XYZ file of C-alpha atoms in Angstrom:
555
model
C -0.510 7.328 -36.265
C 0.031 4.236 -34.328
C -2.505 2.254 -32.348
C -0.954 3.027 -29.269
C -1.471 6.428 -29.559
C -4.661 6.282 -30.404
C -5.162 4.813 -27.107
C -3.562 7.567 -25.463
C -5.417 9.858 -27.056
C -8.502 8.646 -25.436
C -7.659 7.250 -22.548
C -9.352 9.592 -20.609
C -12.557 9.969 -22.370
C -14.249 7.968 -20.222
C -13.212 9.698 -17.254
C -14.516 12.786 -15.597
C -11.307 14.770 -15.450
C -12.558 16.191 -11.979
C -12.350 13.121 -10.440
C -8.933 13.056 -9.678
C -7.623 10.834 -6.861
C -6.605 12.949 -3.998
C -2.760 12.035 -2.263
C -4.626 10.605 0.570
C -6.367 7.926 -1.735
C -3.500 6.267 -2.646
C -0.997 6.443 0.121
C 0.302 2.811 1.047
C -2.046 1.090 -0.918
C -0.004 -2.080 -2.932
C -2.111 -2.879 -5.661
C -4.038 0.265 -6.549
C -7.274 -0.738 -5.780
C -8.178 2.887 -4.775
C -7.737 4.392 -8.290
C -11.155 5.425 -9.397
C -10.621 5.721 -13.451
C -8.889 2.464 -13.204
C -11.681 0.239 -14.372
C -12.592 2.801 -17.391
C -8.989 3.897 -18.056
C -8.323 -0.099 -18.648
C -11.370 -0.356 -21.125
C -9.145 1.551 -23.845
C -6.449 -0.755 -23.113
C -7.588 -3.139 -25.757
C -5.905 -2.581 -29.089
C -9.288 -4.626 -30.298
C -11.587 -2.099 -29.489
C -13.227 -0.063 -31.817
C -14.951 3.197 -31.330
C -18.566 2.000 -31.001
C -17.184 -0.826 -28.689
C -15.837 1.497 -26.031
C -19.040 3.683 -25.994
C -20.674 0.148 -25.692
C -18.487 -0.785 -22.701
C -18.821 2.672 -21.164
C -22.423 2.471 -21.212
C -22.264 -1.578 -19.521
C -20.076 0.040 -17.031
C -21.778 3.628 -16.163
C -24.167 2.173 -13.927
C -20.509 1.459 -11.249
C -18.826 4.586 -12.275
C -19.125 6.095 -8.770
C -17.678 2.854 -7.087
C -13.416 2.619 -7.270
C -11.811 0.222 -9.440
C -14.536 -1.855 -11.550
C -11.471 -4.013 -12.902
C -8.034 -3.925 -12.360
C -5.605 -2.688 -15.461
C -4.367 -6.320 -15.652
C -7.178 -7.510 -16.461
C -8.159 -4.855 -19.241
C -6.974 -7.454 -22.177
C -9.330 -9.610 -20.863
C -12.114 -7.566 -20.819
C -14.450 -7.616 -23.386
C -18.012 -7.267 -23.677
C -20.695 -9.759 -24.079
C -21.904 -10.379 -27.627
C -25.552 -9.658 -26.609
C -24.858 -6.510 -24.653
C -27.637 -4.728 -27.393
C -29.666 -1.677 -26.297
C -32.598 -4.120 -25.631
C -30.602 -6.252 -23.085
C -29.137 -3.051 -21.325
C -32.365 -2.536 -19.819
C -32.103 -5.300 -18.031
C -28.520 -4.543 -16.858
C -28.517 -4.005 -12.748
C -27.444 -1.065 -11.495
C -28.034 1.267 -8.368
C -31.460 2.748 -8.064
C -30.779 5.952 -7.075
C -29.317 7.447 -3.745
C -31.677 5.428 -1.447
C -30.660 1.716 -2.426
C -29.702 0.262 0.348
C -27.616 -2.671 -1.644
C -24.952 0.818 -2.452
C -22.127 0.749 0.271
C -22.497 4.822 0.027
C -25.795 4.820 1.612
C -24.677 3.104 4.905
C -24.646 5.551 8.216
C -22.019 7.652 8.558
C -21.151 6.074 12.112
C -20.832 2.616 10.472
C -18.796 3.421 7.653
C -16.232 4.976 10.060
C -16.718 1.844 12.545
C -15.424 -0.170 9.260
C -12.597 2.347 8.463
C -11.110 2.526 12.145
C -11.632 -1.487 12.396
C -9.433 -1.714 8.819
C -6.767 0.753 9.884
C -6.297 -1.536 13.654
C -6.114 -4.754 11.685
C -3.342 -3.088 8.816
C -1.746 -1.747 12.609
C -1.609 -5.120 13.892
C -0.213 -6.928 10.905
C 3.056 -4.294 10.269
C 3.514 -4.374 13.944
C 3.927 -7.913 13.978
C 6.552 -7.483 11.936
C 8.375 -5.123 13.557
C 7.663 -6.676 17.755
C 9.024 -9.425 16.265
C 13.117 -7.604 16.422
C 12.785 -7.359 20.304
C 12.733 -11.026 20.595
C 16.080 -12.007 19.635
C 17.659 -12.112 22.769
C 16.010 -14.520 24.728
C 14.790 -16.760 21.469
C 18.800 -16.712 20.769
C 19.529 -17.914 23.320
C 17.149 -20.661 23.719
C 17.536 -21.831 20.133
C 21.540 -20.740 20.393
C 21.071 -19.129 17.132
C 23.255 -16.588 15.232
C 21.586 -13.244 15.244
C 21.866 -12.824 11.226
C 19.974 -16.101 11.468
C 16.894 -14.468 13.635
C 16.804 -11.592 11.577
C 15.813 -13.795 9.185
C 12.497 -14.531 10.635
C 11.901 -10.269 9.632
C 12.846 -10.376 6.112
C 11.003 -13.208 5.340
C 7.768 -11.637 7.027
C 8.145 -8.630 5.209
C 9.141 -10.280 1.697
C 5.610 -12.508 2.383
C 4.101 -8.943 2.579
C 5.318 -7.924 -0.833
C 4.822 -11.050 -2.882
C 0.938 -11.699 -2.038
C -0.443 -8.242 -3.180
C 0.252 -9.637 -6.832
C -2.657 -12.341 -6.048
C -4.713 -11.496 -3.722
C -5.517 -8.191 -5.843
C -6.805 -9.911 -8.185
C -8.734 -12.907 -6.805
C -10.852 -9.764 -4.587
C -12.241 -8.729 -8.110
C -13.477 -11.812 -8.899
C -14.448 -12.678 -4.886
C -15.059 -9.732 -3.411
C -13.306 -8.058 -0.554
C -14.546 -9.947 2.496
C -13.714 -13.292 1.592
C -10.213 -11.606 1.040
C -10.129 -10.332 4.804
C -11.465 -13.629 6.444
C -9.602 -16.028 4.635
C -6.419 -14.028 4.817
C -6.662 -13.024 8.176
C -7.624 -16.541 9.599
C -4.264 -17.728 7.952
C -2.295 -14.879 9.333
C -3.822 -15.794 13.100
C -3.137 -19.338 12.269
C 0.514 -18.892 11.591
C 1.194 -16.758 14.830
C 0.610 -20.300 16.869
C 3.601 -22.071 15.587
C 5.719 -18.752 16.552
C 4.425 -18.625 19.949
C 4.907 -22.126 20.515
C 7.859 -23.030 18.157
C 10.570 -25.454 19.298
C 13.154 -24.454 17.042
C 14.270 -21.125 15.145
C 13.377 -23.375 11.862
C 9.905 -23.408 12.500
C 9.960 -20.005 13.501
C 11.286 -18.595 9.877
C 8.870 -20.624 8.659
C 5.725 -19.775 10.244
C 6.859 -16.256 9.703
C 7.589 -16.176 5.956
C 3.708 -17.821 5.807
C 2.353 -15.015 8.133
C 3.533 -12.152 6.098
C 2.300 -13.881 2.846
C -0.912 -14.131 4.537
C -1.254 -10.597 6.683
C -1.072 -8.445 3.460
C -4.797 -8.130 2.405
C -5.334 -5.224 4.898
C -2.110 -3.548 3.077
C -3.504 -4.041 -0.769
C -7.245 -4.830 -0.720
C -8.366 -2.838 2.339
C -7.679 1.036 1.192
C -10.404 -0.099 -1.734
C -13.268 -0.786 1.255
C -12.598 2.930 2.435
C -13.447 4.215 -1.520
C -16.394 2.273 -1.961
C -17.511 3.726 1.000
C -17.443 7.495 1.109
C -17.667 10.029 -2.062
C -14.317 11.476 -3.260
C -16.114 14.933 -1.433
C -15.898 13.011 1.697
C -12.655 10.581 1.043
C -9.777 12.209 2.642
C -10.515 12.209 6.047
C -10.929 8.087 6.276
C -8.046 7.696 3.735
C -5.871 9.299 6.109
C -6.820 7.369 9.207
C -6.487 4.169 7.096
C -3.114 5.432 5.943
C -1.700 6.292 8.798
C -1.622 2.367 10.203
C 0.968 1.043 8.270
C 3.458 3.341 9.349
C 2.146 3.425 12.936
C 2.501 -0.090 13.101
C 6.177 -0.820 12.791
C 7.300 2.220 14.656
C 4.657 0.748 17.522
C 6.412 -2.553 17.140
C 9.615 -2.142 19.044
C 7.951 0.423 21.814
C 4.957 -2.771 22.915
C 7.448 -5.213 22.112
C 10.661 -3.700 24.078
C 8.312 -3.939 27.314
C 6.820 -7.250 26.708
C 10.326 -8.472 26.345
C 11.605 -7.059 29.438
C 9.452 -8.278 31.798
C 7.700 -11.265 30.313
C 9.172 -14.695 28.318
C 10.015 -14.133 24.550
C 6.462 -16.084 23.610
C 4.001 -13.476 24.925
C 5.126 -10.952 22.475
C 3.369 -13.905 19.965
C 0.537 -15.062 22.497
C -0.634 -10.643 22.890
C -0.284 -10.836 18.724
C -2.888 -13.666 18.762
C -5.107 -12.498 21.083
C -5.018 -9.203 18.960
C -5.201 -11.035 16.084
C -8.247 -13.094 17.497
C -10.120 -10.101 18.227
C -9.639 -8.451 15.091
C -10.726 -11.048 13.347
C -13.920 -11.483 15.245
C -14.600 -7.375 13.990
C -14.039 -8.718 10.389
C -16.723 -11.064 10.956
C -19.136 -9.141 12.160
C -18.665 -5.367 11.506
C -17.010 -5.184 7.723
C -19.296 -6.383 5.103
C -18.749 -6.815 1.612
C -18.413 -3.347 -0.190
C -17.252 -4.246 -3.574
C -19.386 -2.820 -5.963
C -19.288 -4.970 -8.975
C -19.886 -8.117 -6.693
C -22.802 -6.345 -4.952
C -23.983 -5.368 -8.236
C -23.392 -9.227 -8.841
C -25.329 -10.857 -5.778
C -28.502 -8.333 -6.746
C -28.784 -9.386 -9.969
C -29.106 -13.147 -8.207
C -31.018 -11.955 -6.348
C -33.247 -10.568 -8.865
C -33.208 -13.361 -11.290
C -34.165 -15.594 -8.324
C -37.298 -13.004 -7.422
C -38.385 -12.532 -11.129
C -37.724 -15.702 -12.519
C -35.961 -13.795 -15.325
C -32.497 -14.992 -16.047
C -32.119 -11.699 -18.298
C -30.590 -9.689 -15.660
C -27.309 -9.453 -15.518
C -24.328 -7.508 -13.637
C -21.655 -5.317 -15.530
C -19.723 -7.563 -13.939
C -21.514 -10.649 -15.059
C -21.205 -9.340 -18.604
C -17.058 -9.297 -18.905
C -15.302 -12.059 -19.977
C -12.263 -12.633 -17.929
C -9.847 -15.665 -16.941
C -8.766 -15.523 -13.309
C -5.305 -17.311 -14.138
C -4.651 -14.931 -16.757
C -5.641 -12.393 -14.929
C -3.303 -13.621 -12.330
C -0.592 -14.571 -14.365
C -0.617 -10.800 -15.737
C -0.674 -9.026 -12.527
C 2.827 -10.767 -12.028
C 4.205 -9.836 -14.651
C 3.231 -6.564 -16.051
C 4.827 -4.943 -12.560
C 8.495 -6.115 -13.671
C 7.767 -4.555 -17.281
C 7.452 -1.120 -15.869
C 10.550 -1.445 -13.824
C 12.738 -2.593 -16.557
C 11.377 -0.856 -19.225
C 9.843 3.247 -17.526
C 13.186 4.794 -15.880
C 10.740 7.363 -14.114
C 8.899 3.893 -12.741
C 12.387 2.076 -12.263
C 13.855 5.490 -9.794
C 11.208 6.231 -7.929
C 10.574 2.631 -6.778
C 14.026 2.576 -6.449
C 14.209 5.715 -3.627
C 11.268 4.634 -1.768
C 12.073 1.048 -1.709
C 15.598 2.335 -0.255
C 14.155 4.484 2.453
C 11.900 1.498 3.185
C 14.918 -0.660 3.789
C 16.542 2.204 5.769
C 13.474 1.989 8.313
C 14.196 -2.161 8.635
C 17.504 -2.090 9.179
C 17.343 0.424 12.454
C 15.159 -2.104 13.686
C 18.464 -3.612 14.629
C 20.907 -0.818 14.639
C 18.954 1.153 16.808
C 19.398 -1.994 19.260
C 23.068 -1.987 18.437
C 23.582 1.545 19.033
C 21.466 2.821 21.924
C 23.102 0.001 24.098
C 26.513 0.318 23.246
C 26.702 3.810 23.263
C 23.984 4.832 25.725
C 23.457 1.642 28.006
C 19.351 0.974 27.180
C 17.827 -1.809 28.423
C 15.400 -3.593 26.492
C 12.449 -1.154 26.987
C 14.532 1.739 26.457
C 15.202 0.788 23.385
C 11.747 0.394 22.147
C 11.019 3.455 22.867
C 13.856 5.276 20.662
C 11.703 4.594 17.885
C 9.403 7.267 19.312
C 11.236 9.558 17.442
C 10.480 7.884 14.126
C 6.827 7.439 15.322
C 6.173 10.864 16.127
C 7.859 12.391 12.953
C 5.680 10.395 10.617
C 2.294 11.064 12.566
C 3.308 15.029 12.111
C 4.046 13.798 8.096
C 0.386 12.834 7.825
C -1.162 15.574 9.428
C 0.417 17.465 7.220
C -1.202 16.641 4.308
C -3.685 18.885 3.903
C -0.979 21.633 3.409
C 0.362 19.462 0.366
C -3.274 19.236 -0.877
C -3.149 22.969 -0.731
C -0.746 23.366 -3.026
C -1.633 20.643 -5.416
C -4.611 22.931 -5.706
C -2.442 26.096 -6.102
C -0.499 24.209 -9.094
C -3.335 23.006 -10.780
C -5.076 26.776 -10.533
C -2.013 28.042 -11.872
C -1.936 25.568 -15.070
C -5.622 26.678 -16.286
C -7.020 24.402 -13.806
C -5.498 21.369 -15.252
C -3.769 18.887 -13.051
C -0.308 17.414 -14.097
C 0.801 13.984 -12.065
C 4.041 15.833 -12.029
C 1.928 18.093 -9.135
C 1.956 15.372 -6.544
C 5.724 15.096 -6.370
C 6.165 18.284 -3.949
C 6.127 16.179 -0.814
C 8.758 13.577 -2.362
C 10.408 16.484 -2.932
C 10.319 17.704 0.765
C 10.506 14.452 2.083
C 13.438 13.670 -0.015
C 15.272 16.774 1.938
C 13.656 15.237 5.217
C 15.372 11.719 4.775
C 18.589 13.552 3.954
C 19.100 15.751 7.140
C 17.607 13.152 9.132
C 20.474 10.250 8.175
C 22.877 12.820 8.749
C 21.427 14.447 11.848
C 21.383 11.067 13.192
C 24.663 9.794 12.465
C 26.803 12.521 13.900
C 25.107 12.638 16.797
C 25.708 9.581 18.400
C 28.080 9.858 20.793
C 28.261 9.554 24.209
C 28.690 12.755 25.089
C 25.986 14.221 23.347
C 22.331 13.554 24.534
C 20.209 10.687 23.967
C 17.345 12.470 22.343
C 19.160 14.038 19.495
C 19.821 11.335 17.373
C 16.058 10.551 18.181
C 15.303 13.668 17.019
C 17.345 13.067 13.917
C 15.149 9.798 13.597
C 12.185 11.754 14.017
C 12.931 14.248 10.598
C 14.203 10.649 8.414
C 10.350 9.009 9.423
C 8.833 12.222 8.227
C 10.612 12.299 4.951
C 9.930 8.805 4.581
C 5.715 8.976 4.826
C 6.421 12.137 2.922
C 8.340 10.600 -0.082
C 5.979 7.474 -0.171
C 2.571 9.883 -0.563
C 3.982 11.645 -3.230
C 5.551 8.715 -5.230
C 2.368 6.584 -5.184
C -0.066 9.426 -5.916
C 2.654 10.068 -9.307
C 2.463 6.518 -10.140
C -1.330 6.285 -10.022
C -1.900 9.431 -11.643
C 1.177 8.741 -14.222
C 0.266 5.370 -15.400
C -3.510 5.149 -15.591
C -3.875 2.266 -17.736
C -1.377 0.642 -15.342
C -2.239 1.829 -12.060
C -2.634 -1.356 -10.274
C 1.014 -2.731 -11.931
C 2.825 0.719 -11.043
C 1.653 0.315 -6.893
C 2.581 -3.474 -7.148
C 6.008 -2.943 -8.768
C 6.689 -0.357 -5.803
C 4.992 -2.975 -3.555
C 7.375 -5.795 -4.823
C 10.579 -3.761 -5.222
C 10.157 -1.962 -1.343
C 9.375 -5.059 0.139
C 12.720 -6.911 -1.194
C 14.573 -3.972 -0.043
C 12.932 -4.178 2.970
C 13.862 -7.691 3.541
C 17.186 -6.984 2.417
C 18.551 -4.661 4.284
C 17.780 -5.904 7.857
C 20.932 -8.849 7.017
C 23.387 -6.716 7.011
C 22.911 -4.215 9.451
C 25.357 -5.394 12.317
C 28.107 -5.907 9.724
C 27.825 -3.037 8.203
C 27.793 -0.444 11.723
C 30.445 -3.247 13.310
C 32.480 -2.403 10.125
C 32.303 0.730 9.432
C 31.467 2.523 12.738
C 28.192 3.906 13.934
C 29.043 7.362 12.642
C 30.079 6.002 8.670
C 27.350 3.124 8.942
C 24.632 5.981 9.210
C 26.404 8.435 6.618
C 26.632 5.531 4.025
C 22.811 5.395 4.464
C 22.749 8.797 3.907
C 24.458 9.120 1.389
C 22.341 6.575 -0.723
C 19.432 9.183 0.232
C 21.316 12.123 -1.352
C 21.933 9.891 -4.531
C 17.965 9.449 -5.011
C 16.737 12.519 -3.656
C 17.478 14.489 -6.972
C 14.730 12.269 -8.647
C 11.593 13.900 -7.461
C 12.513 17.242 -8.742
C 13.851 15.852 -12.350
C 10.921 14.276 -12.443
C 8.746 17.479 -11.228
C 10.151 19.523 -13.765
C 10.884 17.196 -16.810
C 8.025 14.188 -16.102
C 5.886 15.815 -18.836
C 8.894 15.140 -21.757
C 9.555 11.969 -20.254
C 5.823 10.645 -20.307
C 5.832 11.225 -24.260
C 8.352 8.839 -24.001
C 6.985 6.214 -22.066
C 5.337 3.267 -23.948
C 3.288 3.027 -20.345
C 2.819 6.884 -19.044
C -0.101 9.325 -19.897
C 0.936 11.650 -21.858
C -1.830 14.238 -20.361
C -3.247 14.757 -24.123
């Protein structure tokens, strides 16, 4: 028997097999920082390990089981424990004393832990609508900088290509930092690089300032969803998950509709100076209502804190006690992501269908412009508000998630009570119809004759596959890829984002070339392609994860 399977044979040892991430703990989260085995699942990563080490690690890291993600899975190889970890030293290892300590993020008040989770979700809001206000500014900024409009677009894929690459670092650094320092620094840099938009003098300032503001603004899109689990039980998780969830979808599809007004009635530059002042207050609420809630660090200041009381240096942090190199920790959370897409095919295809719905949702950002004033005669506001379709249809995805969890519950009763990650594919599976009718619904009903509101409509039922097809693929990947949890979420991350950034450039050629009717139907068409995927996958995962040198084979 190899090695490797050894480690898959007891990869989930350490785990309680009840605790299970729920869909909602994992949707739109880019670096998997909500995955609650992760930390332990990582531990049996190391092919140095022998049996008494793991119990040995497992009892250094019991006393931050209930917190999510003690360590990232990139940083498993890394992770070994101190030489004097001993039964006499564990005494002195510092841990949570019981359900009153107040240094535990769990025992905050209710009403404060929610004040944190609805200040997260605005701040994730306002960075993906920046992003997406930003496409109701190219007519006036064209014509002030006398710009080509492929050129201006270019100021959206760069943001949203900054949003994809950061994930990879700033993951990391917040397990060695903690989360806060994350938020502030990030988020002073992303209101930083919104003044050279609002006042920028040419369009090349403007690509760059933007590029720099995505690359900054993704914290609160791969760090943040991790606040919500330190916070609340996995009893009490879905609830917050879902508000938190919700805002990066509601942001882009809010975009256009504040943006189309602004842009109507106002000069190009307040759409930039109502971001900052946004921006500006959100960061204020960073400051003073989100504290630090990473467990390992908190773990880490009260052992300072102790050792400074006591006088006794002998205390010490699980955290304190693993021996790990932030550049290589770095260096691996780059790299590991492009392994699983070259090297899992189940990885590869479902990054592949969400990443092209993803780009799908970027590129209407300027058909919808192209289309709803050539064939309907919007103005600029009445364009923003077409996306209301989109809006709508994924705020009815997410409230219906509790009818997926439902029958996750049913499939897992019917399998002896065991869960499968094959079981949270059923909404990429629905979603994946969704995106199909939608494409279709909307391309063949644009025509003059026929009623604005249908193809809205149509837009409505392609942003409710979408949300639906994303929940599903990241709770798989998480729940697929346990030692790699973290590197599945950031290949998706990576992969989406590109796409994402991609698409936007060609979306006047390609509805100027091939019609408005054929332009949509070629998108739709790439939908029916991938939509297959989550239903192989559903039915045949379990073969294929034997397969995989990265899946869980369940055993």
């Amino acid at each position: 028997m190899s090695l490797r399977d050894l480690e898959k044979q007891n990869q989930f040892h350490s785990v309680d097999p009840d605790r299970r991430p729920s869909s909602q703990s994992h949707s739109l989260c880019n670096c998997g920082e909500k995955v609650e085995e992760q930390g332990l699942h990582a531990l049996n990563s190391s092919a140095l390990c022998s049996t008494t080490s793991r119990r040995q690690i497992y009892t250094t890291l019991q006393p931050t089981r209930s917190h999510l993600t003690c360590l990232s899975d990139d940083a498993a190889p890394d992770s070994t424990p101190s030489q004097h970890a001993s039964a006499d030293h564990a005494k002195y290892e510092v841990g949570w004393d019981g359900e009153d300590d107040l240094w535990n993020p769990r025992n905050m008040h209710m009403a404060r832990k929610w004040l944190i989770t609805f200040t997260m979700a605005l701040c994730s809001m306002c960075v993906t609508c920046t992003s997406s206000l930003y496409t109701m500014t190219y007519n006036q900024m064209d014509k002030e900088f006398g710009n080509s409009r492929i050129v201006a677009t270019l100021g959206l894929s760069l943001f949203v290509f900054g949003l994809g690459l950061s994930p990879m670092v700033l993951g990391p650094l917040s397990e060695f930092y903690g989360r806060r320092p994350i938020y502030i620094g990030a988020f002073i840099f992303f209101t930083i690089w919104l003044i050279p938009c609002a006042v920028a003098p040419n369009i090349e300032t403007m690509l760059v300032a933007r590029f720099f503001d995505g690359l900054s603004g993704s914290a609160f899109l791969s760090v943040a969803g991790g606040t919500i689990g330190d916070m609340f039980s996995q009893s009490q998780l879905q609830a917050p998950m879902m508000v938190y969830t919700a805002s990066p979808f509601i942001g882009p599809g809010l975009g256009p509709i504040i943006g189309g007004f602004i842009n109507y009635f106002l000069n190009w530059r307040w759409s930039f100076y109502i971001l900052l002042i946004w921006s500006g207050l959100m960061l204020a609420a960073i400051m003073f209502l989100i504290p630090e809630t990473y467990h390992p660090v908190l773990l880490r200041n009260k052992a300072r804190k102790l050792r400074k009381e006591t006088g006794d240096d002998n205390y010490k942090a699980p955290i304190e006690i693993m021996d790990r190199s932030i550049a290589r920790t770095v260096i691996r959370s780059l790299y590991r992501p492009f392994l699983l897409l070259v090297l899992d095919p189940m990885c590869l295809n479902l990054c592949l269908f969400s990443s092209i719905l993803l780009g799908i949702l970027y590129l209407f950002f300027g058909a919808f412009n192209l289309v709803f004033t050539k064939v309907h005669g919007f103005n600029l506001y009445q364009i923003g508000l077409s996306f209301f379709g989109l809006l709508v249809g994924m705020l009815l995805a997410i409230a219906s998630d509790p009818l997926w969890q439902r029958n996750y519950l049913r499939l897992v009763r019917n399998n002896s009570n065991k869960s499968e990650p094959e079981y949270r594919l059923p909404p990429s599976i629905g979603g994946a119809v969704l995106t199909v009718i939608g494409l279709f619904w909307f391309a063949w009903t644009i025509h003059p004759s026929i009623h604005w509101i249908v193809p809205i409509i149509g837009s409505g039922f392609f942003g409710a596959g979408t949300v639906l097809v994303f929940s599903g693929v990241f709770t798989f990947l998480v729940e697929a890829f346990p030692l790699y949890a973290a590197s599945g979420l950031a290949a998706n991350s990576f992969a989406r984002s590109s796409f994402a950034a991609l698409f936007p450039l060609f979306a006047l050629q390609l509805y100027n070339k091939l019609g408005y009717q054929w332009a949509s139907s070629l998108l739709a068409f790439l939908t029916l392609v991938m939509a297959p995927f989550p239903y192989i996958f559903f039915l045949y995962g379990g073969r294929l994860r034997q397969k995989s040198r990265f899946a869980s084979t369940g055993n």
